[in-house]
mmCIF file of C-alpha atoms and ligand atoms in Angstrom:
data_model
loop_
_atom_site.group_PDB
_atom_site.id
_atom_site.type_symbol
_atom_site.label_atom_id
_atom_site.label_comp_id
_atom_site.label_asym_id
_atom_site.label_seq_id
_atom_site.Cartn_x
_atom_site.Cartn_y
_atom_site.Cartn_z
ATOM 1 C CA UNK D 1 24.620 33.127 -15.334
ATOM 2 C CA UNK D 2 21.908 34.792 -12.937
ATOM 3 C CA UNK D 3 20.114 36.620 -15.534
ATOM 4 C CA UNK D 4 19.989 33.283 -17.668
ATOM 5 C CA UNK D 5 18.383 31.045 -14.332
ATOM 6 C CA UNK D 6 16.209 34.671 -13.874
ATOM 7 C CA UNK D 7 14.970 34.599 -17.706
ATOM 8 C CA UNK D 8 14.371 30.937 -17.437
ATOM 9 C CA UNK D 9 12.237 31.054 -14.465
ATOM 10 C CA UNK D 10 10.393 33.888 -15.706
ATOM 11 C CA UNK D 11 10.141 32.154 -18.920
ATOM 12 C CA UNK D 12 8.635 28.939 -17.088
ATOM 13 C CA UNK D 13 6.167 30.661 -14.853
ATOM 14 C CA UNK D 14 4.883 32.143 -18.079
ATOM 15 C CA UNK D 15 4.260 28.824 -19.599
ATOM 16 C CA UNK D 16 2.393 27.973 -16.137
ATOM 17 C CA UNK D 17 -0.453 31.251 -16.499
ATOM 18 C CA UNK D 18 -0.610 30.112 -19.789
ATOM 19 C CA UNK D 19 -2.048 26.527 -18.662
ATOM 20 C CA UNK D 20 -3.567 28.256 -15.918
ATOM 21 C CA UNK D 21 -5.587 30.261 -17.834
ATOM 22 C CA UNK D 22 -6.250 27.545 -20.599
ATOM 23 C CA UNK D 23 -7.363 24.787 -18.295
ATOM 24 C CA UNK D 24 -9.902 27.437 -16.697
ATOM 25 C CA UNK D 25 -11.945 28.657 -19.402
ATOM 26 C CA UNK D 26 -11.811 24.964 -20.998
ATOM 27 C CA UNK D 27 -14.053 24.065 -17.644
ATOM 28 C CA UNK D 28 -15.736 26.938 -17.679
ATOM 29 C CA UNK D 29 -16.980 26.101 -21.434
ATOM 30 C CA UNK D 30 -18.267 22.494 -20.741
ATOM 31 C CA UNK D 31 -20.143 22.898 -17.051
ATOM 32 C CA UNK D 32 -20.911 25.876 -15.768
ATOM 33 C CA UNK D 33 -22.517 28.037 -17.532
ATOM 34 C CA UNK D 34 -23.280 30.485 -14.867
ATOM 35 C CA UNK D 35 -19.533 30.764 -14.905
ATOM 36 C CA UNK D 36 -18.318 33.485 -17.988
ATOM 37 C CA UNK D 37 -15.854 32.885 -19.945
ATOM 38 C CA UNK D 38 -13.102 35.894 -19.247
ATOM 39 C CA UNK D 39 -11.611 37.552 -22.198
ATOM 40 C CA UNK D 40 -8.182 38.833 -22.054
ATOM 41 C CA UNK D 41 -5.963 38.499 -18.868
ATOM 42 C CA UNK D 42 -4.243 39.645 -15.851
ATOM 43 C CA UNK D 43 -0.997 40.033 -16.437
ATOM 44 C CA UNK D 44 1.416 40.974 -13.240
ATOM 45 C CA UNK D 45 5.266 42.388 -13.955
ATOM 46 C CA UNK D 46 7.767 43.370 -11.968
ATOM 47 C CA UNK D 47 7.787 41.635 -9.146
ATOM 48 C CA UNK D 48 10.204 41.675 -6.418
ATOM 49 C CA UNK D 49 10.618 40.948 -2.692
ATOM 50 C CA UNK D 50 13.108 42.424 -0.149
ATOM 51 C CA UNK D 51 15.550 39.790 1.568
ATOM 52 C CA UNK D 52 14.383 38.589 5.119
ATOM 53 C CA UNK D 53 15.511 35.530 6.713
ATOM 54 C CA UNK D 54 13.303 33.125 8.705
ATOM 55 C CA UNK D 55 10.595 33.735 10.425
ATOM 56 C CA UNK D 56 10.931 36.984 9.815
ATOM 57 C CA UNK D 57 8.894 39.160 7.457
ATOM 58 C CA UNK D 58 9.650 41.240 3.948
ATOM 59 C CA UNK D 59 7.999 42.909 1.954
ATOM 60 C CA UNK D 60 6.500 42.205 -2.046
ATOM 61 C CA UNK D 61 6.092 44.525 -4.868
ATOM 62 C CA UNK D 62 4.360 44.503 -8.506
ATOM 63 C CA UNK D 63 2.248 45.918 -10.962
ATOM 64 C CA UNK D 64 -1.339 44.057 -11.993
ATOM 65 C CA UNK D 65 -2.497 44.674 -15.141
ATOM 66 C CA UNK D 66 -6.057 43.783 -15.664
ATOM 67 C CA UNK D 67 -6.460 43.333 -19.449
ATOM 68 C CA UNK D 68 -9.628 41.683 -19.325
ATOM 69 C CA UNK D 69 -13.086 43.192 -20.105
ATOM 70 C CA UNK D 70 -14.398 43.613 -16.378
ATOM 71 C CA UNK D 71 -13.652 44.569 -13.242
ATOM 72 C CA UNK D 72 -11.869 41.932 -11.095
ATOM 73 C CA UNK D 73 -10.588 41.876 -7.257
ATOM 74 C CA UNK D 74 -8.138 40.815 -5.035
ATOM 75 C CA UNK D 75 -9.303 38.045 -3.085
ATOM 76 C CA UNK D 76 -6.238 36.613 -1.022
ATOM 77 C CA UNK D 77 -2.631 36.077 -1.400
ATOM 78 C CA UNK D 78 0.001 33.189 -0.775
ATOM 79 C CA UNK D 79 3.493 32.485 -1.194
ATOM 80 C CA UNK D 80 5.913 29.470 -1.389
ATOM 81 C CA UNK D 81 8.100 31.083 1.175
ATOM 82 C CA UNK D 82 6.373 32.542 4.131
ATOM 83 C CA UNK D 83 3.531 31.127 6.254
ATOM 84 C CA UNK D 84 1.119 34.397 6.135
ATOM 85 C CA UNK D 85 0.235 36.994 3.122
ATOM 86 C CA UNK D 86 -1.038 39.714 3.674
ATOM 87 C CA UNK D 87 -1.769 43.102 1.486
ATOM 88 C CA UNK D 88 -0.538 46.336 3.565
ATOM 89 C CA UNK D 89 -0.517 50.052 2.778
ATOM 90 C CA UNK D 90 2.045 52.342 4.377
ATOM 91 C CA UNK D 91 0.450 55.911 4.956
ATOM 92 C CA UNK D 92 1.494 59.270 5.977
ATOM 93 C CA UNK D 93 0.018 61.053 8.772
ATOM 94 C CA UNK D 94 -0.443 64.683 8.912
ATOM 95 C CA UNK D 95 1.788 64.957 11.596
ATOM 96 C CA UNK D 96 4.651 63.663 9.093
ATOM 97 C CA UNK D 97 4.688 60.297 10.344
ATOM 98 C CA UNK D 98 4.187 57.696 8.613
ATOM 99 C CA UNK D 99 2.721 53.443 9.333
ATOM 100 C CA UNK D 100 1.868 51.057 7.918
ATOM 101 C CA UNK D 101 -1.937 49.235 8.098
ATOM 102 C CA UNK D 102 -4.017 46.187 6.710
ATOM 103 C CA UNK D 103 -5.291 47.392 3.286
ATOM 104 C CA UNK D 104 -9.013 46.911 2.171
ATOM 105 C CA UNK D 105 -9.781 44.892 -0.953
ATOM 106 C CA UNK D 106 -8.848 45.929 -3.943
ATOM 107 C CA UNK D 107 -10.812 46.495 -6.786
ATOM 108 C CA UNK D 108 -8.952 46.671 -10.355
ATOM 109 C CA UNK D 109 -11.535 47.799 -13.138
ATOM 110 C CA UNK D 110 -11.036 46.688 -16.435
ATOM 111 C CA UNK D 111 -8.010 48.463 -18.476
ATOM 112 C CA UNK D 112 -6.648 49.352 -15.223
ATOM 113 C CA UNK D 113 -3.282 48.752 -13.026
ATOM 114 C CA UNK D 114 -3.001 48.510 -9.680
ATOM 115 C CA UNK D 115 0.430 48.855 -8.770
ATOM 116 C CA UNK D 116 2.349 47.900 -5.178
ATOM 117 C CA UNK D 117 5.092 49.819 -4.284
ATOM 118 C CA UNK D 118 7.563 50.902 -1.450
ATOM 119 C CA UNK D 119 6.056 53.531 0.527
ATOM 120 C CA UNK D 120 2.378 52.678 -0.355
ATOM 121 C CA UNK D 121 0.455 49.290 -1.241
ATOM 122 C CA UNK D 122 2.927 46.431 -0.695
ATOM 123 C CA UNK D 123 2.485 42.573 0.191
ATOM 124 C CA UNK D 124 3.803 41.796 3.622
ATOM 125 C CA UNK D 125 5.131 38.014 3.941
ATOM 126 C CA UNK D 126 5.037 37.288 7.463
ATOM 127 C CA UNK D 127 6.764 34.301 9.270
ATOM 128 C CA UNK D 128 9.450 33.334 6.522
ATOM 129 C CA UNK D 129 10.015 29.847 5.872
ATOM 130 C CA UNK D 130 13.509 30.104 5.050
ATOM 131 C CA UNK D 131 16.031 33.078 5.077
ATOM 132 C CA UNK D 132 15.573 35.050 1.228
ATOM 133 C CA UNK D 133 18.777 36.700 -0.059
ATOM 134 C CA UNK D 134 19.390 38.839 -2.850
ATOM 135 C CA UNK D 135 19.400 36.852 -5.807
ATOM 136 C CA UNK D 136 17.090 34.199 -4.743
ATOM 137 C CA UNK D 137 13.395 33.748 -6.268
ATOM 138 C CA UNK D 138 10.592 33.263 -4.991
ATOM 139 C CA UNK D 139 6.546 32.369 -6.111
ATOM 140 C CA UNK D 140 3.729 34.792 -5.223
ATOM 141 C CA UNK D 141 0.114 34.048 -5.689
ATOM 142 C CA UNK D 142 -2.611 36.035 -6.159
ATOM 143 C CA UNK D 143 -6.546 35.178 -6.354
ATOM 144 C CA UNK D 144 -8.780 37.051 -8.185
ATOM 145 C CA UNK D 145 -12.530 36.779 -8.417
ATOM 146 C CA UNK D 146 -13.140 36.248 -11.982
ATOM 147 C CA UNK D 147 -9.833 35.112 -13.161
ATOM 148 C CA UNK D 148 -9.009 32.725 -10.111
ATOM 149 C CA UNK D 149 -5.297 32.228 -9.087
ATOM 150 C CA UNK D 150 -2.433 33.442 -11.130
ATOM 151 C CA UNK D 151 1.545 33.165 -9.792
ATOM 152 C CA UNK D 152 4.525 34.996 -10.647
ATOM 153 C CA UNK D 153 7.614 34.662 -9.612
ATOM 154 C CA UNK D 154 9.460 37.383 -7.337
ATOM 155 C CA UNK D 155 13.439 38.034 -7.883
ATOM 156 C CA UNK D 156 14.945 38.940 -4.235
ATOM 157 C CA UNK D 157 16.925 42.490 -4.669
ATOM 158 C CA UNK D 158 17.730 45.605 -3.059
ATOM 159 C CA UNK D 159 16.208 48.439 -3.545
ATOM 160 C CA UNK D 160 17.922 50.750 -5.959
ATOM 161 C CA UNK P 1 5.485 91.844 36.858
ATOM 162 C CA UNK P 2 5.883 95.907 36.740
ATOM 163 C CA UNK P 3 6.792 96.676 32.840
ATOM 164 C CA UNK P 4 10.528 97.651 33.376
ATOM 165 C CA UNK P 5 10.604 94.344 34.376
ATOM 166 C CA UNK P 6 8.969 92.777 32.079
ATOM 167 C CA UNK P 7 10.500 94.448 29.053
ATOM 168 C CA UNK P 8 13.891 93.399 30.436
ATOM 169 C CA UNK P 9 12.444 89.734 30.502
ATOM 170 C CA UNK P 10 11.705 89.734 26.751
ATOM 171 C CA UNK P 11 14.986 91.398 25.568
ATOM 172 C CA UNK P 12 17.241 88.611 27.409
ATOM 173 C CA UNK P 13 14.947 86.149 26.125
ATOM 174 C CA UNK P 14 15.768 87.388 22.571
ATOM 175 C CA UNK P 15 19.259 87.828 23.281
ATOM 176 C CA UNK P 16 19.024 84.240 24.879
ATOM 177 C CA UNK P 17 17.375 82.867 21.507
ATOM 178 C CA UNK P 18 19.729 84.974 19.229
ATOM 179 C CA UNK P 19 22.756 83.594 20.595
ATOM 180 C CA UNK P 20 21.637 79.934 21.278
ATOM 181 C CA UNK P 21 21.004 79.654 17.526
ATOM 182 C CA UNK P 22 23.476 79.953 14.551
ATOM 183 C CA UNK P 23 21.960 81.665 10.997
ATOM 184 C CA UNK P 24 18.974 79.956 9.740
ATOM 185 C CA UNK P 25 19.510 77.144 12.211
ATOM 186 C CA UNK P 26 16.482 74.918 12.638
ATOM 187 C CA UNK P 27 18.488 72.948 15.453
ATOM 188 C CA UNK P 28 21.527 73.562 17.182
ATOM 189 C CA UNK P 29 23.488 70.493 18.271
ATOM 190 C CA UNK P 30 26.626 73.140 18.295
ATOM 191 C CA UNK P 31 27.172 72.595 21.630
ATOM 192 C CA UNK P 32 25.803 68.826 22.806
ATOM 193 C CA UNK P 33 27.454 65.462 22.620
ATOM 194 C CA UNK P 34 25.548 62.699 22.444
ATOM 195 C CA UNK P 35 27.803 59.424 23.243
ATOM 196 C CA UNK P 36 26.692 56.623 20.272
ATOM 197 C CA UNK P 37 27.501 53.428 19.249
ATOM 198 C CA UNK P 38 28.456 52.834 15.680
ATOM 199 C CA UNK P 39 27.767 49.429 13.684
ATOM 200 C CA UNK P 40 31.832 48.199 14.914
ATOM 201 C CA UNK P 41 30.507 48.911 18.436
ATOM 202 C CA UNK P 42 32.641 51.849 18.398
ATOM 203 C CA UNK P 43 31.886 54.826 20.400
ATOM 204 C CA UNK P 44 30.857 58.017 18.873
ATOM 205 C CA UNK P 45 30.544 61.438 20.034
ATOM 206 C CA UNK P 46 27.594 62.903 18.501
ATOM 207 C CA UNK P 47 27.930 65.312 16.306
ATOM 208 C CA UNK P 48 31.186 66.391 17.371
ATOM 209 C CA UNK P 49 33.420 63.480 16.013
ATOM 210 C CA UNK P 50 31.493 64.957 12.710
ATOM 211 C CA UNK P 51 32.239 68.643 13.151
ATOM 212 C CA UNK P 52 34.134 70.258 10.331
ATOM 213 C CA UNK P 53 32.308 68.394 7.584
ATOM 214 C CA UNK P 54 28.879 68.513 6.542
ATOM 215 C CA UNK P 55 26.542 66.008 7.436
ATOM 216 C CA UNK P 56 23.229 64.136 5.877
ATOM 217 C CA UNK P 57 21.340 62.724 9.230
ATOM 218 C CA UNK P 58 18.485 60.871 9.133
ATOM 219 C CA UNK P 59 16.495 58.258 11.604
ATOM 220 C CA UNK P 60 15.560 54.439 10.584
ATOM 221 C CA UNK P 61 14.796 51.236 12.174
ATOM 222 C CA UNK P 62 15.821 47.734 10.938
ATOM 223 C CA UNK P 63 13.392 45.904 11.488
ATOM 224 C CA UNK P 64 11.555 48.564 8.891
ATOM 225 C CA UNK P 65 9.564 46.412 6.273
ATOM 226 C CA UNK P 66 8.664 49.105 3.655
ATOM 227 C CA UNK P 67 9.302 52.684 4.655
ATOM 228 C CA UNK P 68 12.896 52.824 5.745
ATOM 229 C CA UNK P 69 14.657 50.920 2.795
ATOM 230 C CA UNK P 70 13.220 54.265 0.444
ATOM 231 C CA UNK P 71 15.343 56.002 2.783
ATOM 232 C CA UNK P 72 18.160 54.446 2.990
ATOM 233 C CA UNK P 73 18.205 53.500 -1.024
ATOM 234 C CA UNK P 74 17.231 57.516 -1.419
ATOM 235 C CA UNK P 75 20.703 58.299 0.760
ATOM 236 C CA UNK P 76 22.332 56.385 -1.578
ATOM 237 C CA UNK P 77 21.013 57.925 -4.495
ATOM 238 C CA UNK P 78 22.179 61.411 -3.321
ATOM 239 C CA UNK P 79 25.393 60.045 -2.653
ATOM 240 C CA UNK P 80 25.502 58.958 -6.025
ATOM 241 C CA UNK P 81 24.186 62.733 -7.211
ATOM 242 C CA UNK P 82 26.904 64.202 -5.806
ATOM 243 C CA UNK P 83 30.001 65.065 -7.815
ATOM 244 C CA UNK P 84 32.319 65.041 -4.855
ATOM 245 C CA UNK P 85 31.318 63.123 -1.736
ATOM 246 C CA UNK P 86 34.916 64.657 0.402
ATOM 247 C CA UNK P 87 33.745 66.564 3.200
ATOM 248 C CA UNK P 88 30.321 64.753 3.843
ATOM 249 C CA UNK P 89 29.084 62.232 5.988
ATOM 250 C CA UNK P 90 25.673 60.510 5.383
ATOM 251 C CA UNK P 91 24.493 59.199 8.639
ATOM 252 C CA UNK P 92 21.552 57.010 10.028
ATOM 253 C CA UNK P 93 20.560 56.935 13.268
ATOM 254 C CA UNK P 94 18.457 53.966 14.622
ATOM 255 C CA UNK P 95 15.097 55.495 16.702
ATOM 256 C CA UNK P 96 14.846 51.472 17.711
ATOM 257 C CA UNK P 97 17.835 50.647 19.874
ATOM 258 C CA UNK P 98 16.428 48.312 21.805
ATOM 259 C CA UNK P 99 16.090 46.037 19.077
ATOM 260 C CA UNK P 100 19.139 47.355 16.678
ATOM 261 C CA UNK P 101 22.123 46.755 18.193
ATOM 262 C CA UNK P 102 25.494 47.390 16.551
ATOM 263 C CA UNK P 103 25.896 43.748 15.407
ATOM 264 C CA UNK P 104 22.229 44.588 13.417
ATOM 265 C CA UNK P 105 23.484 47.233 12.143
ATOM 266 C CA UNK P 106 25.902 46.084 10.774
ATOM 267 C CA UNK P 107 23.898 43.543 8.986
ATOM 268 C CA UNK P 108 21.737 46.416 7.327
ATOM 269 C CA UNK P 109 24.935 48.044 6.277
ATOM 270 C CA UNK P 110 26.437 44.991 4.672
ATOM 271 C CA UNK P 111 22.881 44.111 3.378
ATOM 272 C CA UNK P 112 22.388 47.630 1.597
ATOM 273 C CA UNK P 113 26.461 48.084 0.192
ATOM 274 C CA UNK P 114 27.246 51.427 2.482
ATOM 275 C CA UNK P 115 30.350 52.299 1.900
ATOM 276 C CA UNK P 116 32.755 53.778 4.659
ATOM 277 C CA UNK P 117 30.899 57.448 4.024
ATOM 278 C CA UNK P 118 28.197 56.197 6.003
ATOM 279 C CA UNK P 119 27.721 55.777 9.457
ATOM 280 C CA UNK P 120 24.802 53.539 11.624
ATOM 281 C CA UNK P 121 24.659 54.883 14.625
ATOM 282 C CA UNK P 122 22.565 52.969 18.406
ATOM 283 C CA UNK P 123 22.683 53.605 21.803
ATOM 284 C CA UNK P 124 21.119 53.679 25.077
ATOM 285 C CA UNK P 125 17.539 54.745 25.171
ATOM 286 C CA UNK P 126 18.379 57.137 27.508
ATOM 287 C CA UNK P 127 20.427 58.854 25.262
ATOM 288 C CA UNK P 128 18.932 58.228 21.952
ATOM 289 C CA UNK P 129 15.105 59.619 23.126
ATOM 290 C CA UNK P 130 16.538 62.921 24.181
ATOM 291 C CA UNK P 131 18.458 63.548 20.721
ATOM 292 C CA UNK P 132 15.309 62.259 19.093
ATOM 293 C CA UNK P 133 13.225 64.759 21.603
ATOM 294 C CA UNK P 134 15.632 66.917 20.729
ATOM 295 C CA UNK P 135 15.263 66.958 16.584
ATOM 296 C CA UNK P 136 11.451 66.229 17.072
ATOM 297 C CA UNK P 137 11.809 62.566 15.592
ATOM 298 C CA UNK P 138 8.662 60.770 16.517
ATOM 299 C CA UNK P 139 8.940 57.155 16.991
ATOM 300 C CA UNK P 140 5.866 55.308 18.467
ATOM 301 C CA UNK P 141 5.751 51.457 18.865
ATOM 302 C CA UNK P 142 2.501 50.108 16.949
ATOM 303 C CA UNK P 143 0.968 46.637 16.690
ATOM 304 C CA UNK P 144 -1.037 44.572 13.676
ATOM 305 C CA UNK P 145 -3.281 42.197 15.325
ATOM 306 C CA UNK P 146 -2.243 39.757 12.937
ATOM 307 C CA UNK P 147 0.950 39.990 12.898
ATOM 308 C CA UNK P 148 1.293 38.677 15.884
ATOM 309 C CA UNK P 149 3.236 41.649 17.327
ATOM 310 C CA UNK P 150 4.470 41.881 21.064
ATOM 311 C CA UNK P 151 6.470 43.583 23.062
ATOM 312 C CA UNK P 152 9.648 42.489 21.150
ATOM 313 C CA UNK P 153 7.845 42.365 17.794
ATOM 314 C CA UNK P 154 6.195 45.558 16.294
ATOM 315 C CA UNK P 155 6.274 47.942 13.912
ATOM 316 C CA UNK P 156 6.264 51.817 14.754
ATOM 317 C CA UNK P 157 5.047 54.728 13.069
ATOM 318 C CA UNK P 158 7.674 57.498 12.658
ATOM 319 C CA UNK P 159 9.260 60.604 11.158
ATOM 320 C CA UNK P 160 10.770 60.268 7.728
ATOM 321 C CA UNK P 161 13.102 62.641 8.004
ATOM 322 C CA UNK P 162 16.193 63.714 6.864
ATOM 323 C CA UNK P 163 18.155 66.687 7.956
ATOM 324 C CA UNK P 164 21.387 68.662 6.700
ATOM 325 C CA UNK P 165 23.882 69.794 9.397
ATOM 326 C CA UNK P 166 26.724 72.059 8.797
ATOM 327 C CA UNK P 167 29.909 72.199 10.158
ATOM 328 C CA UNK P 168 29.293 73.668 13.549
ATOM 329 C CA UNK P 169 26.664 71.326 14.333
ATOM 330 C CA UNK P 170 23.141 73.418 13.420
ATOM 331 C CA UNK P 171 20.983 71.889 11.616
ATOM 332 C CA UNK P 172 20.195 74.024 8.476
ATOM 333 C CA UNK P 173 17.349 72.087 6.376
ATOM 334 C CA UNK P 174 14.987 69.492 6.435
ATOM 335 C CA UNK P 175 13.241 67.053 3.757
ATOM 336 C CA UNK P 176 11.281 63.869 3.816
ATOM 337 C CA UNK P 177 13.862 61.606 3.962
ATOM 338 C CA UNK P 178 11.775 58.844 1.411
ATOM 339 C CA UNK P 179 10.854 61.493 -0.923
ATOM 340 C CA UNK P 180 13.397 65.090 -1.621
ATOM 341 C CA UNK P 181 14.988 64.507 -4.925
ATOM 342 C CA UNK P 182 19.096 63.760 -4.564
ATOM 343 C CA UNK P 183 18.980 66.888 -7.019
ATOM 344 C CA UNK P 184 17.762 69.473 -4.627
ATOM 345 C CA UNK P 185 19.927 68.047 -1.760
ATOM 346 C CA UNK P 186 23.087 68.191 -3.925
ATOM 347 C CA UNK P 187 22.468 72.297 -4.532
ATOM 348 C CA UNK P 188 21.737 72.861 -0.808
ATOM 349 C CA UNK P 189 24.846 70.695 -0.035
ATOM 350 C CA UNK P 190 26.951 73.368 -2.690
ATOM 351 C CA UNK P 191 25.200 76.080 -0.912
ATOM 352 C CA UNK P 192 26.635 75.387 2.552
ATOM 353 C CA UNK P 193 30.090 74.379 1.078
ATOM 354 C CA UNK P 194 30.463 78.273 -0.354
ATOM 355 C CA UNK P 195 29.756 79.448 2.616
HETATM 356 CU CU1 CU Z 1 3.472 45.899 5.929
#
């Protein structure tokens, strides 16, 4: 039953980068030509958040592939369930400690992945809007330079 | 100091340091009790409520957004490495008691599936900073501007560590709690049940 609503979801949020990406270049085309049209895409995969409940924070993970021709980068971030986005990187000291700190931008050349992970990169959501339990779902958007926005949908689980 | 004297002062101290520690001890808890709270509010006596079995300690906080759930999912993997969990307890002690209480705990327990094998232990600061003093756990409060931290909100930068106690109480080895391999553990583990 969860693993149908799970494919489903992923299912329609694929149908949504498709329009996404569509409606883009179509504009692109027509107007501005100072804008390029980008070949290939973006493509970002398994996502997940950890559970959190409100107004509290958690923590996002996921791999972006960038299958287009040039370099792109991370502009900002959003999601449907927390107030605040932001991209964090957890690092070890040499003292064996470790914390965690804004991250700088991120540059993804072309053919590349960046991927966000426990222990390293990761997307904070701060200030939930509503509590997030394991097997909930929730939307996480990224914007890119050249390829604009592009949303995927995070499953809430545990770490394994 | 005449050198009679000073000679004598070196040999107790070795005698002093032979006897305070057990074989290859990095820590000796042998003979302290540290009086904890576990996630039923219970009291425990630590580590002597433990003695007689071997033990997996290691130090988290709750309120933890990326670090400490690699540590706790890592305690379960070696749990799930080993062929026979009798005889061992896997145990995480919170370096943030002011903020997790035993009713938190017991959230993070129920939250992450431990099973009875596991115990969250809190506590007074003025008990928990000396055993963390004690097994050189650093724990520091920090704060992200934007995160709007406070005094009752903040992250901290810490240890990630993870230690093996015997049954007498001495610590015998130490990993990085978010990153030794369940394999390695397990053989360790083997190694101090021979002995
Ligand atoms: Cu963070």
């Amino acid at each position: 039953m969860k693993s149908t609503q799970h494919l489903l979801l992923i299912l329609l949020s694929g149908c949504f980068l498709f329009l996404g990406c569509g409606s883009e270049s179509n504009s692109s085309n027509e107007s501005d030509s100072k804008q390029e049209v980008v070949l290939g895409k973006i493509a970002i995969d398994n996502a997940w958040a950890r559970p959190g409940s409100q107004q509290g924070k958690s923590a996002a993970y996921l791999r972006i592939s960038n299958g287009t021709a040039s370099t792109d980068t991370l502009l900002s971030f959003s999601s449907d369930a927390a107030e605040n986005v932001e991209l964090h990187e957890s690092i070890e000291h040499d003292d064996g400690t470790t914390s965690m700190q804004p991250a700088g931008q991120q540059v993804i050349p072309s053919g590349e992945k960046l991927r966000l992970q426990p222990g390293g990169l990761h997307l904070m959501l701060i200030n939930l809007k509503r509590d997030i339990a394991v097997g909930d779902s929730l939307q996480i958007s990224l914007e890119f330079a050249r390829v604009g926005t592009i949303t995927a949908i995070a499953p809430v689980q545990i770490q394994q | 100091m005449s050198s009679t004297l000073k000679s004598l002062f070196v040999s107790l101290l070795i005698i002093a340091g032979f006897t305070a520690c057990g074989p290859d001890a990095l820590y000796d808890l042998s003979g302290d009790t540290y009086q904890l709270r576990d996630s039923d509010s219970t009291q425990v006596n630590f580590p002597a409520d433990f003695r007689g079995d071997l033990s997996l300690v290691t130090f988290i906080y709750t309120n933890c957004p990326d670090v400490c759930p690699v540590i706790t999912a890592n305690m379960t993997n070696i749990q799930r490495e080993l062929d026979d969990t009798t005889g061992v307890n896997f145990i995480e002690i919170s370096f943030d008691p002011e903020r997790d209480t035993p009713s938190v705990l017991k959230e993070y327990r129920n939250l992450y599936g431990l099973n009875k094998q596991f115990t969250m232990l809190t506590g007074d600061t003025t008990t928990v900073h000396p055993l963390l003093d004690k097994l050189d756990i650093v724990a520091v409060k920090t704060t992200i501007d934007s995160l709007g931290y406070d005094s009752t909100n903040y992250a901290m930068r810490h240890s990630n560590t993870l230690y093996l106690m015997d049954k007498e109480g001495y610590i015998r080895a130490k990993y990085p709690a978010h990153r030794v391999t369940p394999e390695h553990v397990k053989d360790d583990i083997n190694y101090l049940r021979s002995e």
